[in-house]
Amino acid sequence: MGVGLRALGTSGLQLSRIGLGTVKLGRNTDVKYPTAFALPSDAEAIALLTLAAELGINYLDTAPAYGHAEARLGELLPEVPGSFQIVTKVGEFYDPTQGSHYDFSDRAIESSIEQSLGRLQRDQLDVVLLHSDGNDCHHLNQGALKRLNALKNQGLISAVGLSGKTLEGGRQALAEGADVLMVTLNPDHSEEWPLVEEAMAAGAGILVKKALGSGHLTHSIDAIFANLFAHPGVTSAVIGTLNPDHLRHNCHALPTEN
C-alpha cells in the first residue's frame, strides 16, 4: 500500500491520491453527512493531521465556507510534522445563522484570497477554486476565473480552477485556462466523467469530490478507488473524516501504483 503522489496536470504540483477534506474541522451545521458529529478538539485535530502525514497524505482540502477550518489549519499545522499542499476556494461564504451565500465579484474574490492567506498563515496559496453553487457558466461569464488568473499572475496563487457542478461549466473553465477541475464522480454520479479526458488533453488536473458519496454510498471503497485511479488523469480524491480508522482504511483501499 502506498498513497502515492500524482501530478496535478501541468501545474507543477504533486498531490497524494487521497486528500483530507477539512469541513469537519470547522463546521458541523447545515451539512449532509449521514450522522451528526462534534468538532474535534485541537489535540484531536492535530492527531488526525499527523496521521494523515504519516500515511503519506500531502493534500488538505478546505474553503472559507467550511466554518473555522482555514483558521484552524493555520493555527494547528505548525504542530504537525510534514508539509501539505492546500486547496481552498472562493465564492461561497457561510454563516451558521443564515446559511451559505455566494459572491463571485472581483472585490469578493480579492478579499477572500487576502483573508485565506491570513487565516492559513501563508504568503502564497497552492490551489484556489471557484466554489460554485451550480451556476458555473454564469459565474465564469461574469469573469470569476479571469480574476483568479490575474491573482495567479501576481504570484498569490500557484494554480486556479473550478469546483463546479456541470459538464458545461467544466468545459468552459478549461477553455478559459483552468489548471484544475474538481468534479463529482462516484457510482451514483458519472455525468462529469468526460471532463477527466478533456482536462487531461488540456493539461489540467482532476480532483474528485464526493467519491464516497459523503458517506452515503454502500459500494466497495476498493472498487470505487480502482475505477477512479485507473484513469491517469485523476490526481486525487478528497475524503472527509474525523475517524483515524476510516482514514487508514481509505488509504489501504487504494490500488497499487506501478
Short mmCIF file of N, CA and C in Angstrom, two decimals, residues 69-201:
data_model
loop_
_atom_site.label_atom_id
_atom_site.label_comp_id
_atom_site.label_asym_id
_atom_site.label_seq_id
_atom_site.Cartn_x
_atom_site.Cartn_y
_atom_site.Cartn_z
N ALA A 69 -12.43 26.13 9.47
CA ALA A 69 -11.42 25.16 9.03
C ALA A 69 -10.11 25.82 8.61
N GLU A 70 -10.19 26.87 7.80
CA GLU A 70 -8.95 27.53 7.36
C GLU A 70 -8.15 28.05 8.55
N ALA A 71 -8.83 28.73 9.45
CA ALA A 71 -8.13 29.31 10.60
C ALA A 71 -7.52 28.21 11.46
N ARG A 72 -8.22 27.11 11.64
CA ARG A 72 -7.68 26.02 12.46
C ARG A 72 -6.45 25.41 11.80
N LEU A 73 -6.48 25.26 10.48
CA LEU A 73 -5.30 24.74 9.80
C LEU A 73 -4.12 25.68 9.99
N GLY A 74 -4.36 26.97 9.85
CA GLY A 74 -3.27 27.92 10.04
C GLY A 74 -2.67 27.86 11.43
N GLU A 75 -3.52 27.64 12.42
CA GLU A 75 -3.06 27.57 13.81
C GLU A 75 -2.39 26.24 14.16
N LEU A 76 -2.93 25.14 13.59
CA LEU A 76 -2.51 23.81 14.04
C LEU A 76 -1.40 23.19 13.20
N LEU A 77 -1.30 23.52 11.94
CA LEU A 77 -0.31 22.85 11.09
C LEU A 77 1.13 23.04 11.56
N PRO A 78 1.48 24.17 12.19
CA PRO A 78 2.85 24.25 12.72
C PRO A 78 3.16 23.17 13.76
N GLU A 79 2.13 22.55 14.35
CA GLU A 79 2.32 21.49 15.33
C GLU A 79 2.38 20.10 14.69
N VAL A 80 2.23 20.05 13.36
CA VAL A 80 2.15 18.77 12.65
C VAL A 80 3.41 18.56 11.82
N PRO A 81 4.06 17.41 11.93
CA PRO A 81 5.23 17.15 11.10
C PRO A 81 4.83 17.00 9.63
N GLY A 82 5.75 17.34 8.75
CA GLY A 82 5.47 17.22 7.33
C GLY A 82 4.91 18.52 6.76
N SER A 83 4.78 18.54 5.45
CA SER A 83 4.24 19.72 4.78
C SER A 83 3.06 19.31 3.90
N PHE A 84 2.14 20.24 3.70
CA PHE A 84 0.92 19.96 2.96
C PHE A 84 0.70 20.98 1.86
N GLN A 85 0.14 20.51 0.75
CA GLN A 85 -0.42 21.39 -0.26
C GLN A 85 -1.87 21.63 0.14
N ILE A 86 -2.31 22.86 0.08
CA ILE A 86 -3.67 23.20 0.50
C ILE A 86 -4.47 23.72 -0.69
N VAL A 87 -5.63 23.11 -0.90
CA VAL A 87 -6.58 23.59 -1.89
C VAL A 87 -7.69 24.32 -1.14
N THR A 88 -7.91 25.58 -1.46
CA THR A 88 -9.01 26.33 -0.87
C THR A 88 -9.87 26.91 -1.99
N LYS A 89 -10.84 27.72 -1.63
CA LYS A 89 -11.83 28.13 -2.62
C LYS A 89 -12.27 29.58 -2.38
N VAL A 90 -12.99 30.11 -3.35
CA VAL A 90 -13.60 31.44 -3.24
C VAL A 90 -15.03 31.36 -3.76
N GLY A 91 -15.85 32.30 -3.30
CA GLY A 91 -17.19 32.44 -3.87
C GLY A 91 -18.31 32.05 -2.94
N GLU A 92 -18.10 31.02 -2.11
CA GLU A 92 -19.14 30.62 -1.14
C GLU A 92 -18.71 31.04 0.25
N PHE A 93 -19.63 31.65 0.96
CA PHE A 93 -19.40 32.10 2.32
C PHE A 93 -20.53 31.56 3.19
N TYR A 94 -20.19 31.18 4.42
CA TYR A 94 -21.17 30.52 5.27
C TYR A 94 -21.32 31.24 6.60
N ASP A 95 -22.57 31.43 7.00
CA ASP A 95 -22.91 31.97 8.31
C ASP A 95 -23.89 30.99 8.95
N PRO A 96 -23.60 30.49 10.16
CA PRO A 96 -24.48 29.48 10.76
C PRO A 96 -25.90 29.96 11.00
N THR A 97 -26.11 31.28 11.05
CA THR A 97 -27.47 31.78 11.28
C THR A 97 -28.23 32.01 9.97
N GLN A 98 -27.49 32.15 8.86
CA GLN A 98 -28.13 32.46 7.58
C GLN A 98 -27.82 31.45 6.48
N GLY A 99 -26.90 30.55 6.72
CA GLY A 99 -26.53 29.58 5.70
C GLY A 99 -25.51 30.14 4.73
N SER A 100 -25.43 29.51 3.57
CA SER A 100 -24.45 29.92 2.57
C SER A 100 -24.98 31.07 1.71
N HIS A 101 -24.06 31.93 1.31
CA HIS A 101 -24.35 32.89 0.25
C HIS A 101 -23.15 32.95 -0.67
N TYR A 102 -23.37 33.44 -1.87
CA TYR A 102 -22.34 33.37 -2.91
C TYR A 102 -22.07 34.76 -3.47
N ASP A 103 -20.79 35.02 -3.69
CA ASP A 103 -20.38 36.30 -4.27
C ASP A 103 -19.10 36.06 -5.06
N PHE A 104 -19.18 36.18 -6.37
CA PHE A 104 -18.03 35.94 -7.24
C PHE A 104 -17.54 37.24 -7.89
N SER A 105 -17.89 38.37 -7.28
CA SER A 105 -17.40 39.65 -7.80
C SER A 105 -15.90 39.76 -7.60
N ASP A 106 -15.25 40.62 -8.38
CA ASP A 106 -13.81 40.82 -8.23
C ASP A 106 -13.46 41.19 -6.80
N ARG A 107 -14.24 42.10 -6.22
CA ARG A 107 -13.94 42.56 -4.86
C ARG A 107 -14.04 41.42 -3.86
N ALA A 108 -15.09 40.58 -4.00
CA ALA A 108 -15.26 39.46 -3.07
C ALA A 108 -14.14 38.44 -3.21
N ILE A 109 -13.75 38.16 -4.45
CA ILE A 109 -12.67 37.20 -4.69
C ILE A 109 -11.36 37.72 -4.10
N GLU A 110 -11.04 38.96 -4.35
CA GLU A 110 -9.79 39.52 -3.83
C GLU A 110 -9.78 39.53 -2.31
N SER A 111 -10.91 39.89 -1.70
CA SER A 111 -11.00 39.91 -0.24
C SER A 111 -10.87 38.49 0.31
N SER A 112 -11.49 37.52 -0.36
CA SER A 112 -11.44 36.14 0.10
C SER A 112 -10.00 35.61 0.05
N ILE A 113 -9.29 35.94 -1.02
CA ILE A 113 -7.89 35.49 -1.13
C ILE A 113 -7.05 36.10 -0.01
N GLU A 114 -7.25 37.39 0.24
CA GLU A 114 -6.50 38.07 1.30
C GLU A 114 -6.78 37.42 2.66
N GLN A 115 -8.04 37.11 2.92
CA GLN A 115 -8.40 36.50 4.20
C GLN A 115 -7.86 35.08 4.31
N SER A 116 -7.90 34.30 3.20
CA SER A 116 -7.38 32.93 3.25
C SER A 116 -5.88 32.93 3.50
N LEU A 117 -5.15 33.85 2.88
CA LEU A 117 -3.71 33.96 3.14
C LEU A 117 -3.46 34.21 4.62
N GLY A 118 -4.26 35.09 5.21
CA GLY A 118 -4.08 35.40 6.62
C GLY A 118 -4.46 34.24 7.52
N ARG A 119 -5.60 33.62 7.26
CA ARG A 119 -6.04 32.51 8.11
C ARG A 119 -5.10 31.31 8.02
N LEU A 120 -4.62 31.03 6.81
CA LEU A 120 -3.73 29.88 6.61
C LEU A 120 -2.27 30.21 6.92
N GLN A 121 -2.01 31.49 7.20
CA GLN A 121 -0.66 31.95 7.55
C GLN A 121 0.35 31.59 6.44
N ARG A 122 -0.02 31.96 5.22
CA ARG A 122 0.83 31.67 4.06
C ARG A 122 1.00 32.93 3.22
N ASP A 123 2.11 32.95 2.47
CA ASP A 123 2.37 34.05 1.56
C ASP A 123 1.82 33.78 0.17
N GLN A 124 1.56 32.51 -0.12
CA GLN A 124 1.02 32.10 -1.40
C GLN A 124 0.10 30.91 -1.18
N LEU A 125 -0.99 30.86 -1.94
CA LEU A 125 -1.93 29.74 -1.87
C LEU A 125 -1.59 28.74 -2.97
N ASP A 126 -1.65 27.45 -2.65
CA ASP A 126 -1.28 26.43 -3.63
C ASP A 126 -2.30 26.34 -4.75
N VAL A 127 -3.56 26.10 -4.39
CA VAL A 127 -4.63 25.97 -5.38
C VAL A 127 -5.86 26.69 -4.85
N VAL A 128 -6.50 27.47 -5.73
CA VAL A 128 -7.76 28.14 -5.37
C VAL A 128 -8.79 27.83 -6.46
N LEU A 129 -9.96 27.37 -6.03
CA LEU A 129 -11.03 27.00 -6.94
C LEU A 129 -12.25 27.90 -6.72
N LEU A 130 -12.98 28.16 -7.78
CA LEU A 130 -14.29 28.78 -7.64
C LEU A 130 -15.23 27.76 -7.00
N HIS A 131 -15.87 28.12 -5.91
CA HIS A 131 -16.73 27.21 -5.15
C HIS A 131 -18.17 27.41 -5.64
N SER A 132 -18.48 26.82 -6.77
CA SER A 132 -19.72 27.14 -7.47
C SER A 132 -20.96 26.60 -6.76
N ASP A 133 -22.06 27.32 -6.93
CA ASP A 133 -23.37 26.89 -6.44
C ASP A 133 -24.13 26.13 -7.52
N GLY A 134 -23.49 25.85 -8.64
CA GLY A 134 -24.14 25.16 -9.76
C GLY A 134 -24.35 26.05 -10.96
N ASN A 135 -24.30 27.36 -10.76
CA ASN A 135 -24.43 28.29 -11.88
C ASN A 135 -23.04 28.56 -12.48
N ASP A 136 -22.37 27.47 -12.86
CA ASP A 136 -20.97 27.55 -13.26
C ASP A 136 -20.74 28.55 -14.38
N CYS A 137 -21.47 28.39 -15.47
CA CYS A 137 -21.22 29.23 -16.65
C CYS A 137 -21.53 30.70 -16.37
N HIS A 138 -22.54 30.95 -15.56
CA HIS A 138 -22.87 32.34 -15.23
C HIS A 138 -21.70 33.01 -14.52
N HIS A 139 -21.14 32.34 -13.52
CA HIS A 139 -20.03 32.94 -12.78
C HIS A 139 -18.78 33.09 -13.66
N LEU A 140 -18.56 32.13 -14.53
CA LEU A 140 -17.43 32.24 -15.46
C LEU A 140 -17.66 33.40 -16.43
N ASN A 141 -18.88 33.54 -16.91
CA ASN A 141 -19.18 34.64 -17.84
C ASN A 141 -19.04 36.00 -17.18
N GLN A 142 -19.18 36.04 -15.85
CA GLN A 142 -19.00 37.30 -15.12
C GLN A 142 -17.53 37.58 -14.83
N GLY A 143 -16.64 36.68 -15.25
CA GLY A 143 -15.20 36.95 -15.13
C GLY A 143 -14.54 36.40 -13.88
N ALA A 144 -15.18 35.47 -13.17
CA ALA A 144 -14.63 34.99 -11.90
C ALA A 144 -13.29 34.28 -12.09
N LEU A 145 -13.18 33.41 -13.08
CA LEU A 145 -11.92 32.70 -13.28
C LEU A 145 -10.83 33.64 -13.81
N LYS A 146 -11.23 34.61 -14.59
CA LYS A 146 -10.26 35.61 -15.07
C LYS A 146 -9.65 36.35 -13.88
N ARG A 147 -10.47 36.65 -12.87
CA ARG A 147 -9.95 37.34 -11.68
C ARG A 147 -8.96 36.47 -10.94
N LEU A 148 -9.27 35.16 -10.82
CA LEU A 148 -8.33 34.25 -10.17
C LEU A 148 -7.03 34.15 -10.96
N ASN A 149 -7.14 34.08 -12.27
CA ASN A 149 -5.93 34.02 -13.09
C ASN A 149 -5.08 35.27 -12.94
N ALA A 150 -5.72 36.42 -12.80
CA ALA A 150 -4.97 37.67 -12.58
C ALA A 150 -4.21 37.61 -11.25
N LEU A 151 -4.84 37.07 -10.22
CA LEU A 151 -4.18 36.95 -8.92
C LEU A 151 -3.06 35.90 -8.98
N LYS A 152 -3.26 34.87 -9.78
CA LYS A 152 -2.19 33.90 -10.02
C LYS A 152 -1.00 34.58 -10.68
N ASN A 153 -1.27 35.42 -11.64
CA ASN A 153 -0.18 36.12 -12.33
C ASN A 153 0.54 37.10 -11.42
N GLN A 154 -0.11 37.51 -10.33
CA GLN A 154 0.53 38.37 -9.34
C GLN A 154 1.37 37.58 -8.34
N GLY A 155 1.34 36.25 -8.47
CA GLY A 155 2.13 35.41 -7.59
C GLY A 155 1.46 35.01 -6.30
N LEU A 156 0.15 35.30 -6.16
CA LEU A 156 -0.56 34.96 -4.92
C LEU A 156 -1.07 33.53 -4.89
N ILE A 157 -1.16 32.90 -6.07
CA ILE A 157 -1.72 31.55 -6.19
C ILE A 157 -0.87 30.77 -7.19
N SER A 158 -0.68 29.47 -6.93
CA SER A 158 0.08 28.64 -7.87
C SER A 158 -0.79 28.08 -8.99
N ALA A 159 -2.02 27.68 -8.67
CA ALA A 159 -2.90 27.08 -9.67
C ALA A 159 -4.35 27.43 -9.34
N VAL A 160 -5.17 27.59 -10.40
CA VAL A 160 -6.56 28.01 -10.20
C VAL A 160 -7.49 27.12 -11.01
N GLY A 161 -8.77 27.14 -10.63
CA GLY A 161 -9.72 26.33 -11.37
C GLY A 161 -11.12 26.44 -10.83
N LEU A 162 -11.92 25.41 -11.10
CA LEU A 162 -13.34 25.41 -10.78
C LEU A 162 -13.73 24.14 -10.02
N SER A 163 -14.40 24.31 -8.90
CA SER A 163 -15.13 23.22 -8.26
C SER A 163 -16.58 23.42 -8.68
N GLY A 164 -16.97 22.73 -9.76
CA GLY A 164 -18.26 23.00 -10.37
C GLY A 164 -19.23 21.86 -10.23
N LYS A 165 -20.36 22.03 -10.93
CA LYS A 165 -21.42 21.02 -10.84
C LYS A 165 -21.99 20.66 -12.20
N THR A 166 -21.41 21.23 -13.27
CA THR A 166 -21.96 20.97 -14.60
C THR A 166 -20.86 20.63 -15.59
N LEU A 167 -21.23 19.82 -16.57
CA LEU A 167 -20.31 19.48 -17.65
C LEU A 167 -19.94 20.73 -18.44
N GLU A 168 -20.94 21.58 -18.70
CA GLU A 168 -20.71 22.78 -19.49
C GLU A 168 -19.76 23.74 -18.77
N GLY A 169 -19.94 23.85 -17.44
CA GLY A 169 -19.07 24.73 -16.68
C GLY A 169 -17.63 24.26 -16.69
N GLY A 170 -17.44 22.95 -16.53
CA GLY A 170 -16.09 22.40 -16.59
C GLY A 170 -15.43 22.67 -17.93
N ARG A 171 -16.18 22.49 -18.99
CA ARG A 171 -15.62 22.73 -20.33
C ARG A 171 -15.27 24.19 -20.53
N GLN A 172 -16.13 25.08 -20.06
CA GLN A 172 -15.83 26.50 -20.21
C GLN A 172 -14.61 26.89 -19.38
N ALA A 173 -14.50 26.34 -18.17
CA ALA A 173 -13.34 26.64 -17.34
C ALA A 173 -12.04 26.17 -18.01
N LEU A 174 -12.07 25.00 -18.62
CA LEU A 174 -10.89 24.53 -19.36
C LEU A 174 -10.56 25.47 -20.50
N ALA A 175 -11.58 25.94 -21.21
CA ALA A 175 -11.36 26.87 -22.32
C ALA A 175 -10.77 28.19 -21.84
N GLU A 176 -11.06 28.55 -20.57
CA GLU A 176 -10.53 29.79 -20.01
C GLU A 176 -9.19 29.59 -19.30
N GLY A 177 -8.62 28.39 -19.44
CA GLY A 177 -7.28 28.16 -18.91
C GLY A 177 -7.20 27.64 -17.50
N ALA A 178 -8.25 26.98 -17.01
CA ALA A 178 -8.20 26.41 -15.66
C ALA A 178 -7.07 25.39 -15.56
N ASP A 179 -6.34 25.45 -14.46
CA ASP A 179 -5.30 24.45 -14.17
C ASP A 179 -5.88 23.19 -13.56
N VAL A 180 -7.07 23.33 -12.94
CA VAL A 180 -7.65 22.27 -12.13
C VAL A 180 -9.17 22.29 -12.26
N LEU A 181 -9.78 21.11 -12.32
CA LEU A 181 -11.22 20.97 -12.14
C LEU A 181 -11.46 20.04 -10.96
N MET A 182 -12.40 20.41 -10.11
CA MET A 182 -12.88 19.50 -9.08
C MET A 182 -14.27 19.05 -9.50
N VAL A 183 -14.45 17.72 -9.63
CA VAL A 183 -15.69 17.18 -10.15
C VAL A 183 -16.24 16.11 -9.22
N THR A 184 -17.54 15.86 -9.31
CA THR A 184 -18.18 14.79 -8.55
C THR A 184 -18.19 13.52 -9.38
N LEU A 185 -17.54 12.48 -8.88
CA LEU A 185 -17.52 11.18 -9.54
C LEU A 185 -17.70 10.10 -8.49
N ASN A 186 -18.73 9.29 -8.64
CA ASN A 186 -18.94 8.12 -7.79
C ASN A 186 -19.92 7.20 -8.52
N PRO A 187 -20.18 6.01 -7.99
CA PRO A 187 -21.07 5.09 -8.70
C PRO A 187 -22.47 5.63 -8.99
N ASP A 188 -22.90 6.63 -8.23
CA ASP A 188 -24.23 7.22 -8.45
C ASP A 188 -24.19 8.50 -9.27
N HIS A 189 -22.99 8.95 -9.64
CA HIS A 189 -22.86 10.22 -10.37
C HIS A 189 -21.70 10.10 -11.35
N SER A 190 -22.02 9.90 -12.61
CA SER A 190 -20.98 9.72 -13.63
C SER A 190 -21.03 10.78 -14.73
N GLU A 191 -21.92 11.76 -14.59
CA GLU A 191 -22.13 12.74 -15.67
C GLU A 191 -20.88 13.53 -16.03
N GLU A 192 -19.99 13.70 -15.06
CA GLU A 192 -18.81 14.55 -15.32
C GLU A 192 -17.58 13.76 -15.77
N TRP A 193 -17.72 12.45 -16.00
CA TRP A 193 -16.57 11.66 -16.44
C TRP A 193 -15.91 12.19 -17.70
N PRO A 194 -16.67 12.71 -18.70
CA PRO A 194 -15.99 13.22 -19.89
C PRO A 194 -14.95 14.30 -19.60
N LEU A 195 -15.12 15.03 -18.48
CA LEU A 195 -14.18 16.10 -18.16
C LEU A 195 -12.80 15.56 -17.79
N VAL A 196 -12.73 14.31 -17.35
CA VAL A 196 -11.43 13.75 -16.99
C VAL A 196 -10.53 13.69 -18.22
N GLU A 197 -11.04 13.15 -19.30
CA GLU A 197 -10.27 13.06 -20.54
C GLU A 197 -10.00 14.44 -21.12
N GLU A 198 -11.00 15.31 -21.07
CA GLU A 198 -10.85 16.65 -21.65
C GLU A 198 -9.85 17.49 -20.84
N ALA A 199 -9.86 17.33 -19.54
CA ALA A 199 -8.89 18.04 -18.71
C ALA A 199 -7.48 17.55 -18.99
N MET A 200 -7.33 16.24 -19.10
CA MET A 200 -6.01 15.68 -19.38
C MET A 200 -5.47 16.21 -20.70
N ALA A 201 -6.33 16.30 -21.71
CA ALA A 201 -5.91 16.82 -23.01
C ALA A 201 -5.49 18.29 -22.92
#
